[in-house]
mmCIF file of C-alpha atoms in Angstrom:
data_model
loop_
_atom_site.group_PDB
_atom_site.id
_atom_site.type_symbol
_atom_site.label_atom_id
_atom_site.label_comp_id
_atom_site.label_asym_id
_atom_site.label_seq_id
_atom_site.Cartn_x
_atom_site.Cartn_y
_atom_site.Cartn_z
ATOM 1 C CA UNK A 61 0.000 0.000 0.000
ATOM 2 C CA UNK A 62 1.283 3.506 -0.705
ATOM 3 C CA UNK A 63 -0.099 6.060 1.721
ATOM 4 C CA UNK A 64 2.109 8.824 0.327
ATOM 5 C CA UNK A 65 3.956 9.325 3.620
ATOM 6 C CA UNK A 66 7.480 8.347 2.629
ATOM 7 C CA UNK A 67 9.940 10.626 4.463
ATOM 8 C CA UNK A 68 7.076 12.272 6.370
ATOM 9 C CA UNK A 69 7.586 12.609 10.124
ATOM 10 C CA UNK A 70 5.203 10.825 12.486
ATOM 11 C CA UNK A 71 5.120 11.059 16.269
ATOM 12 C CA UNK A 72 3.531 7.990 17.864
ATOM 13 C CA UNK A 73 2.792 8.214 21.590
ATOM 14 C CA UNK A 74 2.464 5.024 23.587
ATOM 15 C CA UNK A 75 4.685 3.291 21.026
ATOM 16 C CA UNK A 76 6.506 0.843 23.314
ATOM 17 C CA UNK A 77 4.153 -2.053 22.684
ATOM 18 C CA UNK A 78 0.669 -3.083 21.600
ATOM 19 C CA UNK A 79 -1.317 -0.908 19.207
ATOM 20 C CA UNK A 80 1.245 1.895 19.302
ATOM 21 C CA UNK A 81 4.123 -0.353 18.260
ATOM 22 C CA UNK A 82 2.022 -1.915 15.510
ATOM 23 C CA UNK A 83 1.109 1.544 14.220
ATOM 24 C CA UNK A 84 4.790 2.515 14.258
ATOM 25 C CA UNK A 85 5.671 -0.629 12.282
ATOM 26 C CA UNK A 86 2.997 0.156 9.681
ATOM 27 C CA UNK A 87 4.210 3.750 9.346
ATOM 28 C CA UNK A 88 7.809 2.528 9.023
ATOM 29 C CA UNK A 89 6.734 0.118 6.290
ATOM 30 C CA UNK A 90 5.388 3.168 4.425
ATOM 31 C CA UNK A 91 8.741 4.941 4.771
ATOM 32 C CA UNK A 92 7.776 7.448 7.466
ATOM 33 C CA UNK A 93 10.412 8.783 9.836
ATOM 34 C CA UNK A 94 9.354 8.157 13.420
ATOM 35 C CA UNK A 95 9.486 9.743 16.840
ATOM 36 C CA UNK A 96 8.373 7.120 19.349
ATOM 37 C CA UNK A 97 7.281 8.146 22.829
ATOM 38 C CA UNK A 98 6.574 6.106 25.923
ATOM 39 C CA UNK A 99 7.206 6.030 29.655
ATOM 40 C CA UNK A 100 9.220 2.838 29.918
ATOM 41 C CA UNK A 101 12.753 3.311 28.631
ATOM 42 C CA UNK A 102 13.587 -0.380 28.236
ATOM 43 C CA UNK A 103 10.597 -1.313 26.065
ATOM 44 C CA UNK A 104 10.639 1.958 24.124
ATOM 45 C CA UNK A 105 14.341 1.580 23.331
ATOM 46 C CA UNK A 106 13.735 -2.009 22.201
ATOM 47 C CA UNK A 107 10.921 -0.812 19.916
ATOM 48 C CA UNK A 108 13.189 1.865 18.470
ATOM 49 C CA UNK A 109 15.989 -0.631 17.886
ATOM 50 C CA UNK A 110 13.602 -3.062 16.180
ATOM 51 C CA UNK A 111 12.365 -0.395 13.783
ATOM 52 C CA UNK A 112 15.859 0.957 13.136
ATOM 53 C CA UNK A 113 17.084 -2.547 12.252
ATOM 54 C CA UNK A 114 14.159 -2.789 9.827
ATOM 55 C CA UNK A 115 15.445 0.354 8.095
ATOM 56 C CA UNK A 116 13.369 3.119 9.693
ATOM 57 C CA UNK A 117 14.732 6.462 10.831
ATOM 58 C CA UNK A 118 13.756 6.628 14.500
ATOM 59 C CA UNK A 119 13.978 9.111 17.362
ATOM 60 C CA UNK A 120 13.050 7.765 20.800
ATOM 61 C CA UNK A 121 11.708 10.095 23.469
ATOM 62 C CA UNK A 122 11.117 8.663 26.939
ATOM 63 C CA UNK A 123 8.512 10.743 28.712
ATOM 64 C CA UNK A 124 5.104 10.896 30.323
ATOM 65 C CA UNK A 125 2.487 12.562 28.116
ATOM 66 C CA UNK A 126 0.384 13.348 31.198
ATOM 67 C CA UNK A 127 2.978 16.055 31.862
ATOM 68 C CA UNK A 128 2.732 19.184 29.687
ATOM 69 C CA UNK A 129 6.498 19.796 29.633
ATOM 70 C CA UNK A 130 7.118 16.211 28.563
ATOM 71 C CA UNK A 131 4.479 16.386 25.819
ATOM 72 C CA UNK A 132 6.019 19.619 24.538
ATOM 73 C CA UNK A 133 9.505 18.094 24.683
ATOM 74 C CA UNK A 134 8.392 15.038 22.694
ATOM 75 C CA UNK A 135 7.248 17.276 19.840
ATOM 76 C CA UNK A 136 10.468 19.295 20.111
ATOM 77 C CA UNK A 137 12.486 16.061 19.894
ATOM 78 C CA UNK A 138 10.745 15.089 16.650
ATOM 79 C CA UNK A 139 11.138 18.539 15.108
ATOM 80 C CA UNK A 140 14.759 18.850 16.235
ATOM 81 C CA UNK A 141 15.705 15.478 14.761
ATOM 82 C CA UNK A 142 13.735 15.626 11.513
ATOM 83 C CA UNK A 143 13.080 19.326 10.877
ATOM 84 C CA UNK A 144 9.299 19.186 11.087
ATOM 85 C CA UNK A 145 6.278 17.117 11.983
ATOM 86 C CA UNK A 146 3.518 15.839 9.703
ATOM 87 C CA UNK A 147 1.551 13.199 11.605
ATOM 88 C CA UNK A 148 0.620 12.733 15.263
ATOM 89 C CA UNK A 149 -0.771 9.442 16.526
ATOM 90 C CA UNK A 150 -2.117 9.855 20.078
ATOM 91 C CA UNK A 151 -2.180 6.338 21.455
ATOM 92 C CA UNK A 152 -1.643 6.794 25.198
ATOM 93 C CA UNK A 153 -4.359 5.336 27.408
ATOM 94 C CA UNK A 154 -5.253 3.232 30.381
ATOM 95 C CA UNK A 155 -7.974 2.649 32.900
ATOM 96 C CA UNK A 156 -8.761 1.861 36.500
ATOM 97 C CA UNK A 157 -11.111 -1.107 36.916
ATOM 98 C CA UNK A 158 -12.785 0.203 40.038
ATOM 99 C CA UNK A 159 -16.560 0.227 40.576
ATOM 100 C CA UNK A 160 -18.028 3.692 39.987
ATOM 101 C CA UNK A 161 -18.869 4.377 43.634
ATOM 102 C CA UNK A 162 -15.311 3.588 44.672
ATOM 103 C CA UNK A 163 -13.440 5.670 42.066
ATOM 104 C CA UNK A 164 -11.789 8.612 43.815
ATOM 105 C CA UNK A 165 -11.380 12.053 42.278
ATOM 106 C CA UNK A 166 -7.656 11.322 41.948
ATOM 107 C CA UNK A 167 -8.395 8.131 39.981
ATOM 108 C CA UNK A 168 -10.802 10.021 37.702
ATOM 109 C CA UNK A 169 -8.118 12.652 37.062
ATOM 110 C CA UNK A 170 -5.482 9.980 36.444
ATOM 111 C CA UNK A 171 -7.627 8.232 33.824
ATOM 112 C CA UNK A 172 -8.543 11.518 32.097
ATOM 113 C CA UNK A 173 -4.922 12.721 32.178
ATOM 114 C CA UNK A 174 -3.737 9.466 30.652
ATOM 115 C CA UNK A 175 -6.534 8.650 28.221
ATOM 116 C CA UNK A 176 -7.653 12.125 27.114
ATOM 117 C CA UNK A 177 -5.487 15.058 28.188
ATOM 118 C CA UNK A 178 -2.297 13.386 26.933
ATOM 119 C CA UNK A 179 -3.745 13.686 23.406
ATOM 120 C CA UNK A 180 -4.767 17.296 24.022
ATOM 121 C CA UNK A 181 -1.244 18.166 25.192
ATOM 122 C CA UNK A 182 0.608 16.494 22.316
ATOM 123 C CA UNK A 183 -1.818 17.805 19.687
ATOM 124 C CA UNK A 184 -1.575 21.341 21.034
ATOM 125 C CA UNK A 185 2.235 21.192 21.055
ATOM 126 C CA UNK A 186 2.262 19.840 17.493
ATOM 127 C CA UNK A 187 -0.442 22.063 16.003
ATOM 128 C CA UNK A 188 1.745 24.806 14.474
ATOM 129 C CA UNK A 189 4.096 22.188 12.993
ATOM 130 C CA UNK A 190 1.185 20.278 11.492
ATOM 131 C CA UNK A 191 -0.179 23.508 10.044
ATOM 132 C CA UNK A 192 3.183 24.039 8.305
ATOM 133 C CA UNK A 193 3.035 20.523 6.829
ATOM 134 C CA UNK A 194 1.446 19.741 3.498
ATOM 135 C CA UNK A 195 -0.313 16.715 5.026
ATOM 136 C CA UNK A 196 -0.854 17.650 8.696
ATOM 137 C CA UNK A 197 -2.760 14.868 10.420
ATOM 138 C CA UNK A 198 -3.786 13.948 13.961
ATOM 139 C CA UNK A 199 -5.113 10.460 14.643
ATOM 140 C CA UNK A 200 -6.497 9.891 18.134
ATOM 141 C CA UNK A 201 -6.760 6.271 19.221
ATOM 142 C CA UNK A 202 -9.937 6.111 21.268
ATOM 143 C CA UNK A 203 -11.882 2.949 22.071
ATOM 144 C CA UNK A 204 -15.166 1.292 21.237
ATOM 145 C CA UNK A 205 -15.908 1.956 24.905
ATOM 146 C CA UNK A 206 -16.038 5.665 24.085
ATOM 147 C CA UNK A 207 -19.213 4.837 22.138
ATOM 148 C CA UNK A 208 -20.522 1.697 23.840
ATOM 149 C CA UNK A 209 -20.910 0.377 27.368
ATOM 150 C CA UNK A 210 -18.776 -2.320 28.875
ATOM 151 C CA UNK A 211 -15.593 -0.785 30.224
ATOM 152 C CA UNK A 212 -14.987 1.121 33.441
ATOM 153 C CA UNK A 213 -17.016 4.333 33.615
ATOM 154 C CA UNK A 214 -14.007 6.659 33.950
ATOM 155 C CA UNK A 215 -12.250 5.123 30.929
ATOM 156 C CA UNK A 216 -15.421 5.182 28.818
ATOM 157 C CA UNK A 217 -15.981 8.844 29.673
ATOM 158 C CA UNK A 218 -12.375 9.759 28.790
ATOM 159 C CA UNK A 219 -12.579 7.945 25.458
ATOM 160 C CA UNK A 220 -15.961 9.556 24.691
ATOM 161 C CA UNK A 221 -14.301 12.913 25.353
ATOM 162 C CA UNK A 222 -11.538 11.905 22.908
ATOM 163 C CA UNK A 223 -14.086 11.121 20.184
ATOM 164 C CA UNK A 224 -15.934 14.402 20.766
ATOM 165 C CA UNK A 225 -12.726 16.438 20.863
ATOM 166 C CA UNK A 226 -11.561 14.809 17.626
ATOM 167 C CA UNK A 227 -14.789 15.614 15.783
ATOM 168 C CA UNK A 228 -14.850 19.203 16.963
ATOM 169 C CA UNK A 229 -11.127 19.802 16.448
ATOM 170 C CA UNK A 230 -11.478 18.395 12.920
ATOM 171 C CA UNK A 231 -13.814 21.274 12.066
ATOM 172 C CA UNK A 232 -11.435 23.895 13.458
ATOM 173 C CA UNK A 233 -8.262 22.316 12.080
ATOM 174 C CA UNK A 234 -9.609 21.805 8.549
ATOM 175 C CA UNK A 235 -9.294 25.535 7.892
ATOM 176 C CA UNK A 236 -5.583 25.189 8.675
ATOM 177 C CA UNK A 237 -5.102 22.157 6.429
ATOM 178 C CA UNK A 238 -4.933 19.627 9.273
ATOM 179 C CA UNK A 239 -6.977 16.421 9.270
ATOM 180 C CA UNK A 240 -8.161 15.079 12.622
ATOM 181 C CA UNK A 241 -9.610 11.598 13.013
ATOM 182 C CA UNK A 242 -10.339 9.226 15.840
ATOM 183 C CA UNK A 243 -10.180 5.459 15.646
ATOM 184 C CA UNK A 244 -12.182 3.389 18.130
ATOM 185 C CA UNK A 245 -10.837 -0.175 18.213
ATOM 186 C CA UNK A 246 -12.540 -2.911 20.189
ATOM 187 C CA UNK A 247 -10.925 -4.884 22.988
ATOM 188 C CA UNK A 248 -7.523 -6.250 22.087
#
């Protein structure tokens, strides 16, 4: 498949394993240059080494996207290494499997910081760079549980917020030449 992204720069958050790593592999197969982010240095470095051995150009940034400075620095790392940024894949997420009545305010904030605000932070940091790109694109990895019932309430609410933010940001960003989409995979 030719997605027309050869030599384009893609930042993939949550790229150490799972969906994020598989997305990074697919982008590498298309010839994209990659900035991988994640919190766990060992697994993120291994992912970067795997993709580099496969021929990809890779920058690895270890950081926590729930922190604004870290999210900003991840975008800066991509731009510093490759001279720009074309694609952002927001894949960070996680949940707390606690019954609704037992979920503390701190747990709610943790889930929203991880599963929603991380995407807001990275997208905001990347926005001007994406506007300068000829193919600026943000893809937010949400969840089927953002549209359906079945997961923990806090996670579902955060992923529903992601879907809503994506749809509304798409309208605003279109005028600047940036596409915004959300993808809502089922349980994996």
